[in-house]
JSON list of C-alpha atoms in Angstrom, two decimals:
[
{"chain": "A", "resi": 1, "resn": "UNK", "atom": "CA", "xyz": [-7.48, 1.47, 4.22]},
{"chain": "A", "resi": 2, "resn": "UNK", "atom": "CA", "xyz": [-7.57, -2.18, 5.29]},
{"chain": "A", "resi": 3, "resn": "UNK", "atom": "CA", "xyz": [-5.71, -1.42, 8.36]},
{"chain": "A", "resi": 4, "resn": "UNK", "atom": "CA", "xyz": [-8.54, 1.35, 9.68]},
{"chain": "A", "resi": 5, "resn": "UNK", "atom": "CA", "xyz": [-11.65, -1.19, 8.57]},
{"chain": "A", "resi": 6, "resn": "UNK", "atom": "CA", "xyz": [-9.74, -3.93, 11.02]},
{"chain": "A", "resi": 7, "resn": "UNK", "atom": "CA", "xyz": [-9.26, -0.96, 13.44]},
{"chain": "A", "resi": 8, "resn": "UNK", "atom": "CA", "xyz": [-12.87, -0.50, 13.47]},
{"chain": "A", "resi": 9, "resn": "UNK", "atom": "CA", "xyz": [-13.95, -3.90, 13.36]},
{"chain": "A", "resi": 10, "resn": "UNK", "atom": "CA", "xyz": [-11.44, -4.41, 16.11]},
{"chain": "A", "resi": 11, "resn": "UNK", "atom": "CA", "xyz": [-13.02, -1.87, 18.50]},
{"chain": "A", "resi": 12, "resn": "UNK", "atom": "CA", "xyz": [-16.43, -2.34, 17.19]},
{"chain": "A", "resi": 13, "resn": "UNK", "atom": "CA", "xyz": [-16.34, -5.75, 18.38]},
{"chain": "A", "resi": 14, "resn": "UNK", "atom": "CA", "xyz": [-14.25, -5.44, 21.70]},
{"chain": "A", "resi": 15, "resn": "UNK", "atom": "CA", "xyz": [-16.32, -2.30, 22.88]},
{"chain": "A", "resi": 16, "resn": "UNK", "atom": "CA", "xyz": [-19.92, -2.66, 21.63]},
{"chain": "A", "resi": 17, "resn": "UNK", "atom": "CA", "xyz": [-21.03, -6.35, 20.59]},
{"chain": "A", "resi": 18, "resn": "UNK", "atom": "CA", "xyz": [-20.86, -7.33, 23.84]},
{"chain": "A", "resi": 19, "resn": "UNK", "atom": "CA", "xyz": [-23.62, -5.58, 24.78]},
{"chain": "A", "resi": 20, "resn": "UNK", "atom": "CA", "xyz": [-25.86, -7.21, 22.09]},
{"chain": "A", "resi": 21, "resn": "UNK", "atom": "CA", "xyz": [-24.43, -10.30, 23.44]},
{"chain": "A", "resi": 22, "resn": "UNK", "atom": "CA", "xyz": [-25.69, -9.55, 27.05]},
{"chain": "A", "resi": 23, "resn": "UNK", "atom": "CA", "xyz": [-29.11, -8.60, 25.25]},
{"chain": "A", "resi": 24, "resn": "UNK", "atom": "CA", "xyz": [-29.13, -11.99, 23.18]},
{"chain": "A", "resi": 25, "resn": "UNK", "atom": "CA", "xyz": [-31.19, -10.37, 20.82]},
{"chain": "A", "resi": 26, "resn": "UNK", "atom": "CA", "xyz": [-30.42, -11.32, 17.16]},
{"chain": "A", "resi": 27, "resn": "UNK", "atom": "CA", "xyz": [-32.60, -9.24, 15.30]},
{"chain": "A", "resi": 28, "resn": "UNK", "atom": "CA", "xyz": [-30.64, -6.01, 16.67]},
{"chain": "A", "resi": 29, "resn": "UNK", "atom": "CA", "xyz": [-28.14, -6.90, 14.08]},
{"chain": "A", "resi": 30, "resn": "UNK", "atom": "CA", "xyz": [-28.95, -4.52, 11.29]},
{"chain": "A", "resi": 31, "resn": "UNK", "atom": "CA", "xyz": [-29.73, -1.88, 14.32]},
{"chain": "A", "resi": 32, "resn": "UNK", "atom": "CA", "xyz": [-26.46, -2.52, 15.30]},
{"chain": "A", "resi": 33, "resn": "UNK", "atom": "CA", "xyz": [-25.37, -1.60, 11.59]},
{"chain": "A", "resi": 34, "resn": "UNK", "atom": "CA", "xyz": [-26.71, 1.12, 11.23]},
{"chain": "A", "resi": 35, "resn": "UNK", "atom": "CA", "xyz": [-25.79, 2.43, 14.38]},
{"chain": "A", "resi": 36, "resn": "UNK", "atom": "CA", "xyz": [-22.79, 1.13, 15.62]},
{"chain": "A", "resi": 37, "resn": "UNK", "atom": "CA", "xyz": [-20.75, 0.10, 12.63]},
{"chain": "A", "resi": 38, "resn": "UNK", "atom": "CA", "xyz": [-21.74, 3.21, 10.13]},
{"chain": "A", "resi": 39, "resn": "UNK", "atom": "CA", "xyz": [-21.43, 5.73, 12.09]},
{"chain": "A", "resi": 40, "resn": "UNK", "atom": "CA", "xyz": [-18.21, 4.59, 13.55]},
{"chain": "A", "resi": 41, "resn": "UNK", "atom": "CA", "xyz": [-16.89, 4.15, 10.05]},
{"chain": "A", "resi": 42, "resn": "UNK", "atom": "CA", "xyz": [-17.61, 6.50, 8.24]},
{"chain": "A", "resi": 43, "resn": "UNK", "atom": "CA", "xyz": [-15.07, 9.56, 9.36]},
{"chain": "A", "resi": 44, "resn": "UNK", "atom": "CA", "xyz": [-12.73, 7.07, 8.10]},
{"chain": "A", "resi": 45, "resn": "UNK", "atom": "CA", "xyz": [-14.63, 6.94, 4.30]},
{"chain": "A", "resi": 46, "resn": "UNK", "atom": "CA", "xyz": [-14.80, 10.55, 4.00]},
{"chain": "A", "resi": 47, "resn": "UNK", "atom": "CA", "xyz": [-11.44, 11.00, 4.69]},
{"chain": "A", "resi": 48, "resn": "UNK", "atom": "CA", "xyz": [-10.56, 8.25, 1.96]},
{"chain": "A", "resi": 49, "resn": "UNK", "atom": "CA", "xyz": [-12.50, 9.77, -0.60]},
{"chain": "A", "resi": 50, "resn": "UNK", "atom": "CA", "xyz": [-11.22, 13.45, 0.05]},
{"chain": "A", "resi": 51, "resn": "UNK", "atom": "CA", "xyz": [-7.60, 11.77, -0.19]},
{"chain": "A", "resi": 52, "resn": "UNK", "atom": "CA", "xyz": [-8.68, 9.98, -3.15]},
{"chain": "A", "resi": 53, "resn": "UNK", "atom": "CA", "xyz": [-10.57, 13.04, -4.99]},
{"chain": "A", "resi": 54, "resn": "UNK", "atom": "CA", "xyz": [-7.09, 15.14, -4.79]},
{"chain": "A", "resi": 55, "resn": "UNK", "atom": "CA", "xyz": [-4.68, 12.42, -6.17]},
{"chain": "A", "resi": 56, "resn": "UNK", "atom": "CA", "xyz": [-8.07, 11.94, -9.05]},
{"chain": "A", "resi": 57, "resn": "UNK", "atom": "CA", "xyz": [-7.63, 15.14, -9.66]},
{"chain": "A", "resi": 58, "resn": "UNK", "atom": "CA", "xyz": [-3.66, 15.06, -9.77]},
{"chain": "A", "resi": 59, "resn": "UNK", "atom": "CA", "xyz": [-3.63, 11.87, -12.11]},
{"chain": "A", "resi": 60, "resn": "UNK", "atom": "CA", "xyz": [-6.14, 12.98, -14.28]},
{"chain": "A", "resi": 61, "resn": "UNK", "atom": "CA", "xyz": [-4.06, 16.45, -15.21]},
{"chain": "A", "resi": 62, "resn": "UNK", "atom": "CA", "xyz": [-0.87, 13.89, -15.15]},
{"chain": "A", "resi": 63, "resn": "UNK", "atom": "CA", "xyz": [-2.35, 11.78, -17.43]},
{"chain": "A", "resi": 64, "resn": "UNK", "atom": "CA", "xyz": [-3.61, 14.66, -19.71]},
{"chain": "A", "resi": 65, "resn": "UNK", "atom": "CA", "xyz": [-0.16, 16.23, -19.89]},
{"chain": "A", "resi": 66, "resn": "UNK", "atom": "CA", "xyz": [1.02, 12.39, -21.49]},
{"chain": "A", "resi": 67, "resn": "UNK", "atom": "CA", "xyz": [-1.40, 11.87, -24.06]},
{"chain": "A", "resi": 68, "resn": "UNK", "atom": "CA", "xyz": [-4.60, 13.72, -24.66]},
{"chain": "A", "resi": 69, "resn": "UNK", "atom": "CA", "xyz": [-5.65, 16.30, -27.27]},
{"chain": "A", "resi": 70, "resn": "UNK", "atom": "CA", "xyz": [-8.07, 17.51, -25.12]},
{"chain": "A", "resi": 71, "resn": "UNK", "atom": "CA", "xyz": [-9.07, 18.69, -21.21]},
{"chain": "A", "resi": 72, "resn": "UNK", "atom": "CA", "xyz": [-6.95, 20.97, -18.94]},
{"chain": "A", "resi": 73, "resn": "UNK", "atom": "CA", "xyz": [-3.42, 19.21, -19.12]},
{"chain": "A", "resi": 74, "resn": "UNK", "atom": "CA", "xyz": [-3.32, 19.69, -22.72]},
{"chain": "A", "resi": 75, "resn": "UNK", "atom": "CA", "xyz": [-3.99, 23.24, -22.10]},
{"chain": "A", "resi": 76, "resn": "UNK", "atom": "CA", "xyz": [-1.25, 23.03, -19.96]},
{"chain": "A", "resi": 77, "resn": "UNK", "atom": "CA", "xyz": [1.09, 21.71, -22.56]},
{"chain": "A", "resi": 78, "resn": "UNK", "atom": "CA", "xyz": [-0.46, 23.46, -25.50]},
{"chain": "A", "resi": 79, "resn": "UNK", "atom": "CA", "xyz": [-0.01, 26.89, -23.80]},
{"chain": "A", "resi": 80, "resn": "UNK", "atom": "CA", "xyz": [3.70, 25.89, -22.45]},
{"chain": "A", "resi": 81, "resn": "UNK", "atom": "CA", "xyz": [4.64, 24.78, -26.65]},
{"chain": "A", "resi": 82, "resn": "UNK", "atom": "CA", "xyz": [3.00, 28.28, -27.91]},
{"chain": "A", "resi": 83, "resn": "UNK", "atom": "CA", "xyz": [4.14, 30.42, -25.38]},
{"chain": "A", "resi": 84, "resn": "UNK", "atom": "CA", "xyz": [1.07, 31.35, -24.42]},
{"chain": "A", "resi": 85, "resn": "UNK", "atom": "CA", "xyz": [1.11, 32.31, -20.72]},
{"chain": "A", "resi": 86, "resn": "UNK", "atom": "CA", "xyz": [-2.39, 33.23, -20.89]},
{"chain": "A", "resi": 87, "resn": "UNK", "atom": "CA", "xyz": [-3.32, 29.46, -21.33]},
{"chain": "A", "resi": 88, "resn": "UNK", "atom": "CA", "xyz": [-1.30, 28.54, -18.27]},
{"chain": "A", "resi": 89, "resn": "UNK", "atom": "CA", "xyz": [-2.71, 31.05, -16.06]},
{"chain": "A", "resi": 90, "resn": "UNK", "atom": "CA", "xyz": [-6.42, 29.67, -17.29]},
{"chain": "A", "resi": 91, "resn": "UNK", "atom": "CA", "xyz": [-5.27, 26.20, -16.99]},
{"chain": "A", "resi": 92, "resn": "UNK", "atom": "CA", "xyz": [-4.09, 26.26, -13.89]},
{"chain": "A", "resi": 93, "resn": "UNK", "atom": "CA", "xyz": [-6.83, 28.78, -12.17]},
{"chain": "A", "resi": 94, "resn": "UNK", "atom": "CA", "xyz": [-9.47, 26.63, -13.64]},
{"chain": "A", "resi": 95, "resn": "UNK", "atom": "CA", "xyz": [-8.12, 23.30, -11.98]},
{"chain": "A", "resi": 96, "resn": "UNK", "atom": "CA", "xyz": [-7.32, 24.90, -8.39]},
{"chain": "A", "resi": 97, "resn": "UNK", "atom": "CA", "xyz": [-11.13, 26.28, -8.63]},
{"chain": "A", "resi": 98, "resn": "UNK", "atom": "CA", "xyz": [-12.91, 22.83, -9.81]},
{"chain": "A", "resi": 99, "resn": "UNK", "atom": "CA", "xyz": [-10.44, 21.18, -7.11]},
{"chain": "A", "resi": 100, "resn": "UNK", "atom": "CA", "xyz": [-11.50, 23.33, -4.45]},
{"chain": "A", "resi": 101, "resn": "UNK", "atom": "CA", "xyz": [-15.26, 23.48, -5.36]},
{"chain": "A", "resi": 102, "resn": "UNK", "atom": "CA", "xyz": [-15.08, 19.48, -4.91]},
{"chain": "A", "resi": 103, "resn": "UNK", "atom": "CA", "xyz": [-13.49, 19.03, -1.53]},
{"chain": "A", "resi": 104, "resn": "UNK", "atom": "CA", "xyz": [-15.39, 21.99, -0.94]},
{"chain": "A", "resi": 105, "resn": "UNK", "atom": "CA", "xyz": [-18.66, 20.08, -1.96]},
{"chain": "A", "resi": 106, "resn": "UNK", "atom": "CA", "xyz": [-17.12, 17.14, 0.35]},
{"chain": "A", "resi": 107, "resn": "UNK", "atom": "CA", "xyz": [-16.47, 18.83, 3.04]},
{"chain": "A", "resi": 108, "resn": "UNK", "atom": "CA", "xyz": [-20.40, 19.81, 3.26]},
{"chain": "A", "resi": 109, "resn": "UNK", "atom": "CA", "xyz": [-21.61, 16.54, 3.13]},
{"chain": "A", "resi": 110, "resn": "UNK", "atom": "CA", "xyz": [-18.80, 15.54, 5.91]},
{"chain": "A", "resi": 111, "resn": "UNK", "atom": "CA", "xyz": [-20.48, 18.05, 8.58]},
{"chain": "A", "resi": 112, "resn": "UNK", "atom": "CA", "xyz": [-24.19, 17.06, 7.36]},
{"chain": "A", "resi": 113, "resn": "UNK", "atom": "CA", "xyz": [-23.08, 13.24, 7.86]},
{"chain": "A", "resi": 114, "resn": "UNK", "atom": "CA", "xyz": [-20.88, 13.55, 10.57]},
{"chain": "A", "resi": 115, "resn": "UNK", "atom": "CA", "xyz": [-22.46, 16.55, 12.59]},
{"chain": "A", "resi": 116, "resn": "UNK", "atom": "CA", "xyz": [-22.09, 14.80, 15.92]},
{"chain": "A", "resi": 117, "resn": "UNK", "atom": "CA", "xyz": [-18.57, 14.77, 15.79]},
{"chain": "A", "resi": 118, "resn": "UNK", "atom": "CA", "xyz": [-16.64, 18.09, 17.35]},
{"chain": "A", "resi": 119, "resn": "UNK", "atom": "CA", "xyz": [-14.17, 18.43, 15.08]},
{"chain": "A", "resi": 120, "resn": "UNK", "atom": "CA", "xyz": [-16.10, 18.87, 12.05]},
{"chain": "A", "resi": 121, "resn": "UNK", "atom": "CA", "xyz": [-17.27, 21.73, 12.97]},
{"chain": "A", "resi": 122, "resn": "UNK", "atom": "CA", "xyz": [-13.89, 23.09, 12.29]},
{"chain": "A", "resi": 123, "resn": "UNK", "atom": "CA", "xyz": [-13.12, 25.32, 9.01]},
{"chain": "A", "resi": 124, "resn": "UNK", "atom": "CA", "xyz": [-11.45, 23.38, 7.19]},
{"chain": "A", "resi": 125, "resn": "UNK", "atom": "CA", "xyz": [-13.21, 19.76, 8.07]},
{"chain": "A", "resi": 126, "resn": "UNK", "atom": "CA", "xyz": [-11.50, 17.30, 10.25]},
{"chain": "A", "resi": 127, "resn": "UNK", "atom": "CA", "xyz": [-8.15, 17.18, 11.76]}
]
């Protein structure tokens, strides 16, 4: 993560503050937020927080198989102990559908947010 925000900085600064420096106009600073750094950013976020909402997802059933009495993973374990396939089946069915629904719900706000970029217009969100 640190190493794309310092690629961004990096080409932020090489490519497009010297511009504003030509201008000399401070004040274009938080213009040049909002339209320089954000938008050149943010593929880069979204693509961190999809990452980041599957391996949630992952630790959270991980850490419900360890220890919980409660929530999907100790459906998962309670239906392994009985024998009771049916409880897998739900288990699992019900975790594939919540973790599509939510990089499903992701991907939606990626081509709101980042509609001027080509490829995420593509089915399944960017490359």
């Amino acid at each position: 993560r640190a190493a794309l925000i310092e690629q961004v900085r990096r080409f932020v600064t090489e490519t497009c503050v010297p511009l504003e420096a030509e201008v000399g106009d401070t004040d274009a600073v938080p213009q040049l937020l909002r339209t320089i750094y954000l938008p050149a950013s943010l593929p880069g976020l979204i693509t961190g927080l999809r990452s980041s909402l599957g391996l949630g997802w992952m630790f959270m059933v991980a850490a419900e198989l360890i220890a919980a009495t409660s929530g999907l993973g100790y459906l998962l374990t309670d239906g392994r102990e009985t024998g009771r396939a049916d409880l897998v089946f739900v288990a699992i069915i019900t975790l594939a559908l919540l973790g599509k629904l939510s990089d499903s719900l992701l991907v939606a706000i990626e081509r709101r947010v980042l509609g001027w970029r080509d490829v995420a217009n593509l089915q399944g969100g960017p490359l």
